[in-house]
Amino acid sequence: MAIFTPMSYRGQDSQESALGEGVWVGLLEESSDQDLIARHVAGDPEAFGEIVRRHRDRLWAVALRTLGDREEAADAVQDALVSAYRAAHTFRGQSAVTTWLHRITVNACLDRARKAVSRRTSPVAETERLEQLLEPEESAAAPAERQDLHRELLSALRTLPEEQRAALVLVDMQGYPVAEAASILDIPTGTVKSRCARGRARLLPLVTHLRADNGDSKPVTGGRNRAQGTSVPPTAGPKDTGAVKGGGGRA
């Protein structure tokens, strides 16, 4: 949509008009996310475009891994950005702007996932879905066994309920700390932990053979895999208090 395409600023204030386009863009880039939201609410036509530029890649990664379909992910991100654009006046700064945007995006993904159950058409080929989770150069250069691994993991991930899948995507794949994932999902931290633990418990029987086949590599631990693709979940049951740890910061 045009509202998310940065345009040349044409402010009415004489001082801002005199700055010149290059200087004005520099000021936008130096502004904090919260300042940009405030400018957007005040009527700055470029402020939200800068917000989108900063965060769209991470929002896209979350949507793609949650939905597993490129078109659905693109639509979910677009829905989320439209919602954020319209609801910016409700942002009170109680969380980071990125947390607020991720919450809206995850909700948009879950809405689409639920609707897809009742209107499912012919699915995208498994290999196409796999390639969407890999960088183009990695997809082309990866050995066949690695592609098979990712295909099976992605297939297993899609067997989870939407809520468990969303929690695992944020914590295990995006590397969010549990507390921040809880803020994004708007649920208690304990609920994030239990959803991750239950999700891992459901995935484990489906991926154990993949661990056995990968004998020449180091054992998979509970560390966070924030590279492109899907990680094998750690072998922790629901009662393992170390099953979910706050991963590293965001990429």
PDB file of C-alpha atoms in Angstrom:
ATOM      1  CA  MET A   1       0.000   0.000   0.000  1.00  0.00           C
ATOM      2  CA  ALA A   2       1.088   3.495  -0.698  1.00  0.00           C
ATOM      3  CA  ILE A   3       0.972   4.489   2.948  1.00  0.00           C
ATOM      4  CA  PHE A   4       3.975   2.257   3.606  1.00  0.00           C
ATOM      5  CA  THR A   5       6.071   3.654   0.771  1.00  0.00           C
ATOM      6  CA  PRO A   6       8.206   6.562   1.998  1.00  0.00           C
ATOM      7  CA  MET A   7       7.416   9.720   0.094  1.00  0.00           C
ATOM      8  CA  SER A   8       9.265  12.981  -0.218  1.00  0.00           C
ATOM      9  CA  TYR A   9       8.221  15.070   2.741  1.00  0.00           C
ATOM     10  CA  ARG A  10       6.300  18.204   1.921  1.00  0.00           C
ATOM     11  CA  GLY A  11       5.755  19.775   5.321  1.00  0.00           C
ATOM     12  CA  GLN A  12       4.030  23.112   5.688  1.00  0.00           C
ATOM     13  CA  ASP A  13       6.341  24.402   8.368  1.00  0.00           C
ATOM     14  CA  SER A  14       8.836  26.746   6.725  1.00  0.00           C
ATOM     15  CA  GLN A  15      11.808  25.579   8.795  1.00  0.00           C
ATOM     16  CA  GLU A  16      11.212  21.905   7.985  1.00  0.00           C
ATOM     17  CA  SER A  17      10.644  22.687   4.322  1.00  0.00           C
ATOM     18  CA  ALA A  18      13.995  24.457   4.208  1.00  0.00           C
ATOM     19  CA  LEU A  19      15.953  21.504   5.520  1.00  0.00           C
ATOM     20  CA  GLY A  20      16.065  19.672   2.232  1.00  0.00           C
ATOM     21  CA  GLU A  21      15.105  16.112   1.533  1.00  0.00           C
ATOM     22  CA  GLY A  22      18.450  14.540   2.428  1.00  0.00           C
ATOM     23  CA  VAL A  23      18.685  16.240   5.807  1.00  0.00           C
ATOM     24  CA  TRP A  24      15.060  15.430   6.559  1.00  0.00           C
ATOM     25  CA  VAL A  25      15.551  11.745   5.813  1.00  0.00           C
ATOM     26  CA  GLY A  26      18.591  11.812   8.080  1.00  0.00           C
ATOM     27  CA  LEU A  27      16.476  13.236  10.891  1.00  0.00           C
ATOM     28  CA  LEU A  28      13.958  10.445  10.455  1.00  0.00           C
ATOM     29  CA  GLU A  29      16.692   7.819  10.588  1.00  0.00           C
ATOM     30  CA  GLU A  30      18.059   9.311  13.801  1.00  0.00           C
ATOM     31  CA  SER A  31      14.650   9.412  15.498  1.00  0.00           C
ATOM     32  CA  SER A  32      13.692   6.719  17.984  1.00  0.00           C
ATOM     33  CA  ASP A  33      10.823   4.374  17.228  1.00  0.00           C
ATOM     34  CA  GLN A  34       8.638   6.100  19.795  1.00  0.00           C
ATOM     35  CA  ASP A  35       9.437   9.495  18.303  1.00  0.00           C
ATOM     36  CA  LEU A  36       8.450   8.204  14.884  1.00  0.00           C
ATOM     37  CA  ILE A  37       5.134   6.916  16.212  1.00  0.00           C
ATOM     38  CA  ALA A  38       4.492  10.323  17.769  1.00  0.00           C
ATOM     39  CA  ARG A  39       5.376  12.072  14.507  1.00  0.00           C
ATOM     40  CA  HIS A  40       3.084   9.740  12.588  1.00  0.00           C
ATOM     41  CA  VAL A  41       0.191  10.446  14.940  1.00  0.00           C
ATOM     42  CA  ALA A  42       0.899  14.174  14.578  1.00  0.00           C
ATOM     43  CA  GLY A  43       0.581  13.889  10.809  1.00  0.00           C
ATOM     44  CA  ASP A  44       4.106  13.345   9.478  1.00  0.00           C
ATOM     45  CA  PRO A  45       3.530  11.401   6.222  1.00  0.00           C
ATOM     46  CA  GLU A  46       6.964   9.751   6.241  1.00  0.00           C
ATOM     47  CA  ALA A  47       7.342   8.679   9.855  1.00  0.00           C
ATOM     48  CA  PHE A  48       5.477   5.393   9.567  1.00  0.00           C
ATOM     49  CA  GLY A  49       7.376   4.501   6.422  1.00  0.00           C
ATOM     50  CA  GLU A  50      10.586   4.687   8.446  1.00  0.00           C
ATOM     51  CA  ILE A  51       9.038   2.414  11.097  1.00  0.00           C
ATOM     52  CA  VAL A  52       8.208  -0.105   8.382  1.00  0.00           C
ATOM     53  CA  ARG A  53      11.699   0.101   6.903  1.00  0.00           C
ATOM     54  CA  ARG A  54      13.258  -0.697  10.287  1.00  0.00           C
ATOM     55  CA  HIS A  55      11.047  -3.602  11.286  1.00  0.00           C
ATOM     56  CA  ARG A  56       9.574  -5.240   8.183  1.00  0.00           C
ATOM     57  CA  ASP A  57      12.301  -7.889   7.816  1.00  0.00           C
ATOM     58  CA  ARG A  58      11.798  -9.224  11.331  1.00  0.00           C
ATOM     59  CA  LEU A  59       8.020  -9.088  10.994  1.00  0.00           C
ATOM     60  CA  TRP A  60       8.301 -10.968   7.717  1.00  0.00           C
ATOM     61  CA  ALA A  61      10.490 -13.670   9.296  1.00  0.00           C
ATOM     62  CA  VAL A  62       7.995 -14.220  12.111  1.00  0.00           C
ATOM     63  CA  ALA A  63       5.040 -14.355   9.723  1.00  0.00           C
ATOM     64  CA  LEU A  64       6.736 -16.707   7.274  1.00  0.00           C
ATOM     65  CA  ARG A  65       7.852 -19.166   9.929  1.00  0.00           C
ATOM     66  CA  THR A  66       4.483 -19.070  11.664  1.00  0.00           C
ATOM     67  CA  LEU A  67       2.401 -19.587   8.525  1.00  0.00           C
ATOM     68  CA  GLY A  68       4.863 -21.425   6.262  1.00  0.00           C
ATOM     69  CA  ASP A  69       3.395 -19.828   3.154  1.00  0.00           C
ATOM     70  CA  ARG A  70       4.878 -16.825   1.381  1.00  0.00           C
ATOM     71  CA  GLU A  71       1.618 -15.286   0.181  1.00  0.00           C
ATOM     72  CA  GLU A  72      -0.139 -15.814   3.500  1.00  0.00           C
ATOM     73  CA  ALA A  73       2.830 -14.308   5.342  1.00  0.00           C
ATOM     74  CA  ALA A  74       2.888 -11.272   3.063  1.00  0.00           C
ATOM     75  CA  ASP A  75      -0.831 -10.734   3.593  1.00  0.00           C
ATOM     76  CA  ALA A  76      -0.456 -11.147   7.355  1.00  0.00           C
ATOM     77  CA  VAL A  77       2.339  -8.565   7.520  1.00  0.00           C
ATOM     78  CA  GLN A  78       0.295  -6.187   5.399  1.00  0.00           C
ATOM     79  CA  ASP A  79      -2.723  -6.678   7.664  1.00  0.00           C
ATOM     80  CA  ALA A  80      -0.536  -6.060  10.694  1.00  0.00           C
ATOM     81  CA  LEU A  81       0.993  -2.885   9.275  1.00  0.00           C
ATOM     82  CA  VAL A  82      -2.411  -1.508   8.332  1.00  0.00           C
ATOM     83  CA  SER A  83      -3.635  -2.227  11.859  1.00  0.00           C
ATOM     84  CA  ALA A  84      -0.560  -0.590  13.383  1.00  0.00           C
ATOM     85  CA  TYR A  85      -0.902   2.425  11.083  1.00  0.00           C
ATOM     86  CA  ARG A  86      -4.505   2.946  12.142  1.00  0.00           C
ATOM     87  CA  ALA A  87      -3.991   2.143  15.824  1.00  0.00           C
ATOM     88  CA  ALA A  88      -0.798   4.148  16.362  1.00  0.00           C
ATOM     89  CA  HIS A  89      -2.703   6.689  18.445  1.00  0.00           C
ATOM     90  CA  THR A  90      -3.380   3.944  21.006  1.00  0.00           C
ATOM     91  CA  PHE A  91       0.329   3.213  21.545  1.00  0.00           C
ATOM     92  CA  ARG A  92       1.236   4.353  25.065  1.00  0.00           C
ATOM     93  CA  GLY A  93       4.886   3.378  25.200  1.00  0.00           C
ATOM     94  CA  GLN A  94       4.371   0.682  27.834  1.00  0.00           C
ATOM     95  CA  SER A  95       6.399  -1.692  25.663  1.00  0.00           C
ATOM     96  CA  ALA A  96       8.936  -1.240  22.898  1.00  0.00           C
ATOM     97  CA  VAL A  97       7.565  -0.381  19.474  1.00  0.00           C
ATOM     98  CA  THR A  98       9.062  -3.593  18.089  1.00  0.00           C
ATOM     99  CA  THR A  99       7.214  -5.621  20.741  1.00  0.00           C
ATOM    100  CA  TRP A 100       3.980  -3.839  19.881  1.00  0.00           C
ATOM    101  CA  LEU A 101       4.470  -4.528  16.149  1.00  0.00           C
ATOM    102  CA  HIS A 102       5.351  -8.183  16.726  1.00  0.00           C
ATOM    103  CA  ARG A 103       2.241  -8.659  18.862  1.00  0.00           C
ATOM    104  CA  ILE A 104       0.058  -7.267  16.078  1.00  0.00           C
ATOM    105  CA  THR A 105       1.839  -9.426  13.495  1.00  0.00           C
ATOM    106  CA  VAL A 106       1.535 -12.643  15.507  1.00  0.00           C
ATOM    107  CA  ASN A 107      -2.173 -11.974  16.039  1.00  0.00           C
ATOM    108  CA  ALA A 108      -2.616 -11.390  12.311  1.00  0.00           C
ATOM    109  CA  CYS A 109      -0.825 -14.682  11.606  1.00  0.00           C
ATOM    110  CA  LEU A 110      -2.945 -16.621  14.080  1.00  0.00           C
ATOM    111  CA  ASP A 111      -6.119 -15.138  12.603  1.00  0.00           C
ATOM    112  CA  ARG A 112      -5.050 -16.255   9.131  1.00  0.00           C
ATOM    113  CA  ALA A 113      -4.003 -19.701  10.351  1.00  0.00           C
ATOM    114  CA  ARG A 114      -7.414 -20.253  11.932  1.00  0.00           C
ATOM    115  CA  LYS A 115      -9.244 -19.085   8.826  1.00  0.00           C
ATOM    116  CA  ALA A 116      -7.083 -21.307   6.621  1.00  0.00           C
ATOM    117  CA  VAL A 117      -8.345 -24.413   8.415  1.00  0.00           C
ATOM    118  CA  SER A 118     -11.857 -23.839   7.081  1.00  0.00           C
ATOM    119  CA  ARG A 119     -10.896 -22.681   3.591  1.00  0.00           C
ATOM    120  CA  ARG A 120      -7.808 -24.758   2.864  1.00  0.00           C
ATOM    121  CA  THR A 121      -7.108 -25.208  -0.837  1.00  0.00           C
ATOM    122  CA  SER A 122      -4.353 -27.135  -2.578  1.00  0.00           C
ATOM    123  CA  PRO A 123      -1.244 -26.699  -0.420  1.00  0.00           C
ATOM    124  CA  VAL A 124       2.026 -25.279  -1.604  1.00  0.00           C
ATOM    125  CA  ALA A 125       4.539 -27.991  -2.415  1.00  0.00           C
ATOM    126  CA  GLU A 126       6.710 -28.982   0.539  1.00  0.00           C
ATOM    127  CA  THR A 127       9.889 -28.058  -1.302  1.00  0.00           C
ATOM    128  CA  GLU A 128       8.548 -24.572  -2.001  1.00  0.00           C
ATOM    129  CA  ARG A 129       7.682 -24.061   1.653  1.00  0.00           C
ATOM    130  CA  LEU A 130      11.144 -25.239   2.627  1.00  0.00           C
ATOM    131  CA  GLU A 131      12.858 -22.803   0.303  1.00  0.00           C
ATOM    132  CA  GLN A 132      10.902 -19.939   1.841  1.00  0.00           C
ATOM    133  CA  LEU A 133      12.677 -20.588   5.146  1.00  0.00           C
ATOM    134  CA  LEU A 134      16.147 -20.611   3.636  1.00  0.00           C
ATOM    135  CA  GLU A 135      18.288 -17.912   2.133  1.00  0.00           C
ATOM    136  CA  PRO A 136      18.362 -18.346  -1.661  1.00  0.00           C
ATOM    137  CA  GLU A 137      22.072 -19.091  -1.688  1.00  0.00           C
ATOM    138  CA  GLU A 138      21.774 -21.568   1.168  1.00  0.00           C
ATOM    139  CA  SER A 139      18.868 -23.303  -0.518  1.00  0.00           C
ATOM    140  CA  ALA A 140      20.843 -23.726  -3.720  1.00  0.00           C
ATOM    141  CA  ALA A 141      24.059 -24.866  -2.062  1.00  0.00           C
ATOM    142  CA  ALA A 142      22.713 -27.052   0.772  1.00  0.00           C
ATOM    143  CA  PRO A 143      23.196 -30.816   0.412  1.00  0.00           C
ATOM    144  CA  ALA A 144      20.141 -32.956  -0.200  1.00  0.00           C
ATOM    145  CA  GLU A 145      20.142 -34.360   3.319  1.00  0.00           C
ATOM    146  CA  ARG A 146      19.998 -30.859   4.815  1.00  0.00           C
ATOM    147  CA  GLN A 147      17.023 -30.010   2.652  1.00  0.00           C
ATOM    148  CA  ASP A 148      15.324 -33.233   3.730  1.00  0.00           C
ATOM    149  CA  LEU A 149      15.969 -32.321   7.364  1.00  0.00           C
ATOM    150  CA  HIS A 150      14.411 -28.885   6.989  1.00  0.00           C
ATOM    151  CA  ARG A 151      11.473 -30.314   5.076  1.00  0.00           C
ATOM    152  CA  GLU A 152      10.664 -32.817   7.793  1.00  0.00           C
ATOM    153  CA  LEU A 153      11.112 -30.279  10.575  1.00  0.00           C
ATOM    154  CA  LEU A 154       8.839 -27.787   8.867  1.00  0.00           C
ATOM    155  CA  SER A 155       6.243 -30.466   8.269  1.00  0.00           C
ATOM    156  CA  ALA A 156       6.401 -31.433  11.946  1.00  0.00           C
ATOM    157  CA  LEU A 157       6.116 -27.810  13.048  1.00  0.00           C
ATOM    158  CA  ARG A 158       2.887 -27.408  11.118  1.00  0.00           C
ATOM    159  CA  THR A 159       1.277 -30.217  13.135  1.00  0.00           C
ATOM    160  CA  LEU A 160       1.272 -28.020  16.244  1.00  0.00           C
ATOM    161  CA  PRO A 161      -1.685 -25.908  17.341  1.00  0.00           C
ATOM    162  CA  GLU A 162      -1.298 -22.288  16.274  1.00  0.00           C
ATOM    163  CA  GLU A 163      -0.630 -21.045  19.812  1.00  0.00           C
ATOM    164  CA  GLN A 164       2.186 -23.545  20.446  1.00  0.00           C
ATOM    165  CA  ARG A 165       3.681 -22.867  17.032  1.00  0.00           C
ATOM    166  CA  ALA A 166       3.697 -19.103  17.622  1.00  0.00           C
ATOM    167  CA  ALA A 167       5.460 -19.510  20.976  1.00  0.00           C
ATOM    168  CA  LEU A 168       8.116 -21.820  19.506  1.00  0.00           C
ATOM    169  CA  VAL A 169       8.705 -19.522  16.539  1.00  0.00           C
ATOM    170  CA  LEU A 170       9.348 -16.544  18.813  1.00  0.00           C
ATOM    171  CA  VAL A 171      11.488 -18.299  21.437  1.00  0.00           C
ATOM    172  CA  ASP A 172      13.307 -21.066  19.555  1.00  0.00           C
ATOM    173  CA  MET A 173      13.555 -19.593  16.064  1.00  0.00           C
ATOM    174  CA  GLN A 174      13.598 -15.837  16.568  1.00  0.00           C
ATOM    175  CA  GLY A 175      15.591 -15.966  19.817  1.00  0.00           C
ATOM    176  CA  TYR A 176      13.249 -13.853  21.925  1.00  0.00           C
ATOM    177  CA  PRO A 177      13.561 -14.055  25.705  1.00  0.00           C
ATOM    178  CA  VAL A 178      10.511 -15.711  27.252  1.00  0.00           C
ATOM    179  CA  ALA A 179       9.429 -12.472  28.938  1.00  0.00           C
ATOM    180  CA  GLU A 180       9.435 -10.576  25.660  1.00  0.00           C
ATOM    181  CA  ALA A 181       7.664 -13.385  23.825  1.00  0.00           C
ATOM    182  CA  ALA A 182       5.027 -13.254  26.555  1.00  0.00           C
ATOM    183  CA  SER A 183       4.635  -9.524  26.003  1.00  0.00           C
ATOM    184  CA  ILE A 184       4.283 -10.018  22.247  1.00  0.00           C
ATOM    185  CA  LEU A 185       1.682 -12.766  22.677  1.00  0.00           C
ATOM    186  CA  ASP A 186       0.022 -10.895  25.555  1.00  0.00           C
ATOM    187  CA  ILE A 187       0.077 -13.956  27.806  1.00  0.00           C
ATOM    188  CA  PRO A 188       1.880 -14.808  31.081  1.00  0.00           C
ATOM    189  CA  THR A 189       5.466 -16.035  30.895  1.00  0.00           C
ATOM    190  CA  GLY A 190       4.376 -19.331  32.416  1.00  0.00           C
ATOM    191  CA  THR A 191       1.987 -19.842  29.517  1.00  0.00           C
ATOM    192  CA  VAL A 192       4.793 -19.251  27.019  1.00  0.00           C
ATOM    193  CA  LYS A 193       6.936 -21.826  28.825  1.00  0.00           C
ATOM    194  CA  SER A 194       4.164 -24.401  28.942  1.00  0.00           C
ATOM    195  CA  ARG A 195       3.258 -23.894  25.277  1.00  0.00           C
ATOM    196  CA  CYS A 196       6.884 -24.271  24.255  1.00  0.00           C
ATOM    197  CA  ALA A 197       7.308 -27.351  26.438  1.00  0.00           C
ATOM    198  CA  ARG A 198       4.137 -28.975  25.105  1.00  0.00           C
ATOM    199  CA  GLY A 199       5.100 -28.076  21.558  1.00  0.00           C
ATOM    200  CA  ARG A 200       8.550 -29.605  21.971  1.00  0.00           C
ATOM    201  CA  ALA A 201       7.038 -32.714  23.542  1.00  0.00           C
ATOM    202  CA  ARG A 202       4.761 -33.130  20.524  1.00  0.00           C
ATOM    203  CA  LEU A 203       7.579 -32.511  18.068  1.00  0.00           C
ATOM    204  CA  LEU A 204      10.115 -34.813  19.721  1.00  0.00           C
ATOM    205  CA  PRO A 205       8.658 -38.131  18.479  1.00  0.00           C
ATOM    206  CA  LEU A 206       8.567 -36.676  14.965  1.00  0.00           C
ATOM    207  CA  VAL A 207      12.201 -35.543  14.905  1.00  0.00           C
ATOM    208  CA  THR A 208      14.055 -38.110  17.040  1.00  0.00           C
ATOM    209  CA  HIS A 209      15.049 -40.086  13.935  1.00  0.00           C
ATOM    210  CA  LEU A 210      16.536 -36.900  12.474  1.00  0.00           C
ATOM    211  CA  ARG A 211      18.851 -36.634  15.473  1.00  0.00           C
ATOM    212  CA  ALA A 212      19.939 -40.239  15.022  1.00  0.00           C
ATOM    213  CA  ASP A 213      20.620 -39.712  11.329  1.00  0.00           C
ATOM    214  CA  ASN A 214      22.760 -36.676  12.067  1.00  0.00           C
ATOM    215  CA  GLY A 215      25.416 -38.578  14.009  1.00  0.00           C
ATOM    216  CA  ASP A 216      28.383 -36.670  12.594  1.00  0.00           C
ATOM    217  CA  SER A 217      27.250 -33.369  14.066  1.00  0.00           C
ATOM    218  CA  LYS A 218      27.299 -32.098  17.609  1.00  0.00           C
ATOM    219  CA  PRO A 219      24.308 -32.917  19.798  1.00  0.00           C
ATOM    220  CA  VAL A 220      21.533 -30.380  19.657  1.00  0.00           C
ATOM    221  CA  THR A 221      21.130 -28.485  22.897  1.00  0.00           C
ATOM    222  CA  GLY A 222      18.651 -25.948  24.134  1.00  0.00           C
ATOM    223  CA  GLY A 223      20.502 -23.088  22.483  1.00  0.00           C
ATOM    224  CA  ARG A 224      18.644 -20.850  20.144  1.00  0.00           C
ATOM    225  CA  ASN A 225      19.068 -21.283  16.423  1.00  0.00           C
ATOM    226  CA  ARG A 226      18.499 -17.856  14.930  1.00  0.00           C
ATOM    227  CA  ALA A 227      19.902 -18.671  11.515  1.00  0.00           C
ATOM    228  CA  GLN A 228      17.599 -19.142   8.565  1.00  0.00           C
ATOM    229  CA  GLY A 229      15.671 -22.390   8.709  1.00  0.00           C
ATOM    230  CA  THR A 230      14.253 -24.533  11.462  1.00  0.00           C
ATOM    231  CA  SER A 231      16.030 -25.948  14.494  1.00  0.00           C
ATOM    232  CA  VAL A 232      15.473 -29.341  16.056  1.00  0.00           C
ATOM    233  CA  PRO A 233      13.743 -28.708  19.396  1.00  0.00           C
ATOM    234  CA  PRO A 234      15.661 -29.584  22.560  1.00  0.00           C
ATOM    235  CA  THR A 235      14.831 -32.896  24.191  1.00  0.00           C
ATOM    236  CA  ALA A 236      13.127 -31.379  27.197  1.00  0.00           C
ATOM    237  CA  GLY A 237       9.792 -32.534  28.520  1.00  0.00           C
ATOM    238  CA  PRO A 238       7.086 -30.318  29.967  1.00  0.00           C
ATOM    239  CA  LYS A 239       8.431 -30.727  33.508  1.00  0.00           C
ATOM    240  CA  ASP A 240      11.959 -29.677  32.658  1.00  0.00           C
ATOM    241  CA  THR A 241      12.357 -26.204  34.156  1.00  0.00           C
ATOM    242  CA  GLY A 242      15.254 -25.542  31.822  1.00  0.00           C
ATOM    243  CA  ALA A 243      13.225 -26.371  28.738  1.00  0.00           C
ATOM    244  CA  VAL A 244      12.628 -22.734  27.916  1.00  0.00           C
ATOM    245  CA  LYS A 245      15.301 -20.161  28.467  1.00  0.00           C
ATOM    246  CA  GLY A 246      15.339 -16.578  27.337  1.00  0.00           C
ATOM    247  CA  GLY A 247      17.378 -16.712  24.192  1.00  0.00           C
ATOM    248  CA  GLY A 248      19.708 -14.037  23.003  1.00  0.00           C
ATOM    249  CA  GLY A 249      18.547 -10.672  21.862  1.00  0.00           C
ATOM    250  CA  ARG A 250      16.912 -10.133  18.538  1.00  0.00           C
ATOM    251  CA  ALA A 251      18.877 -10.242  15.370  1.00  0.00           C
TER     252      ALA A 251
END
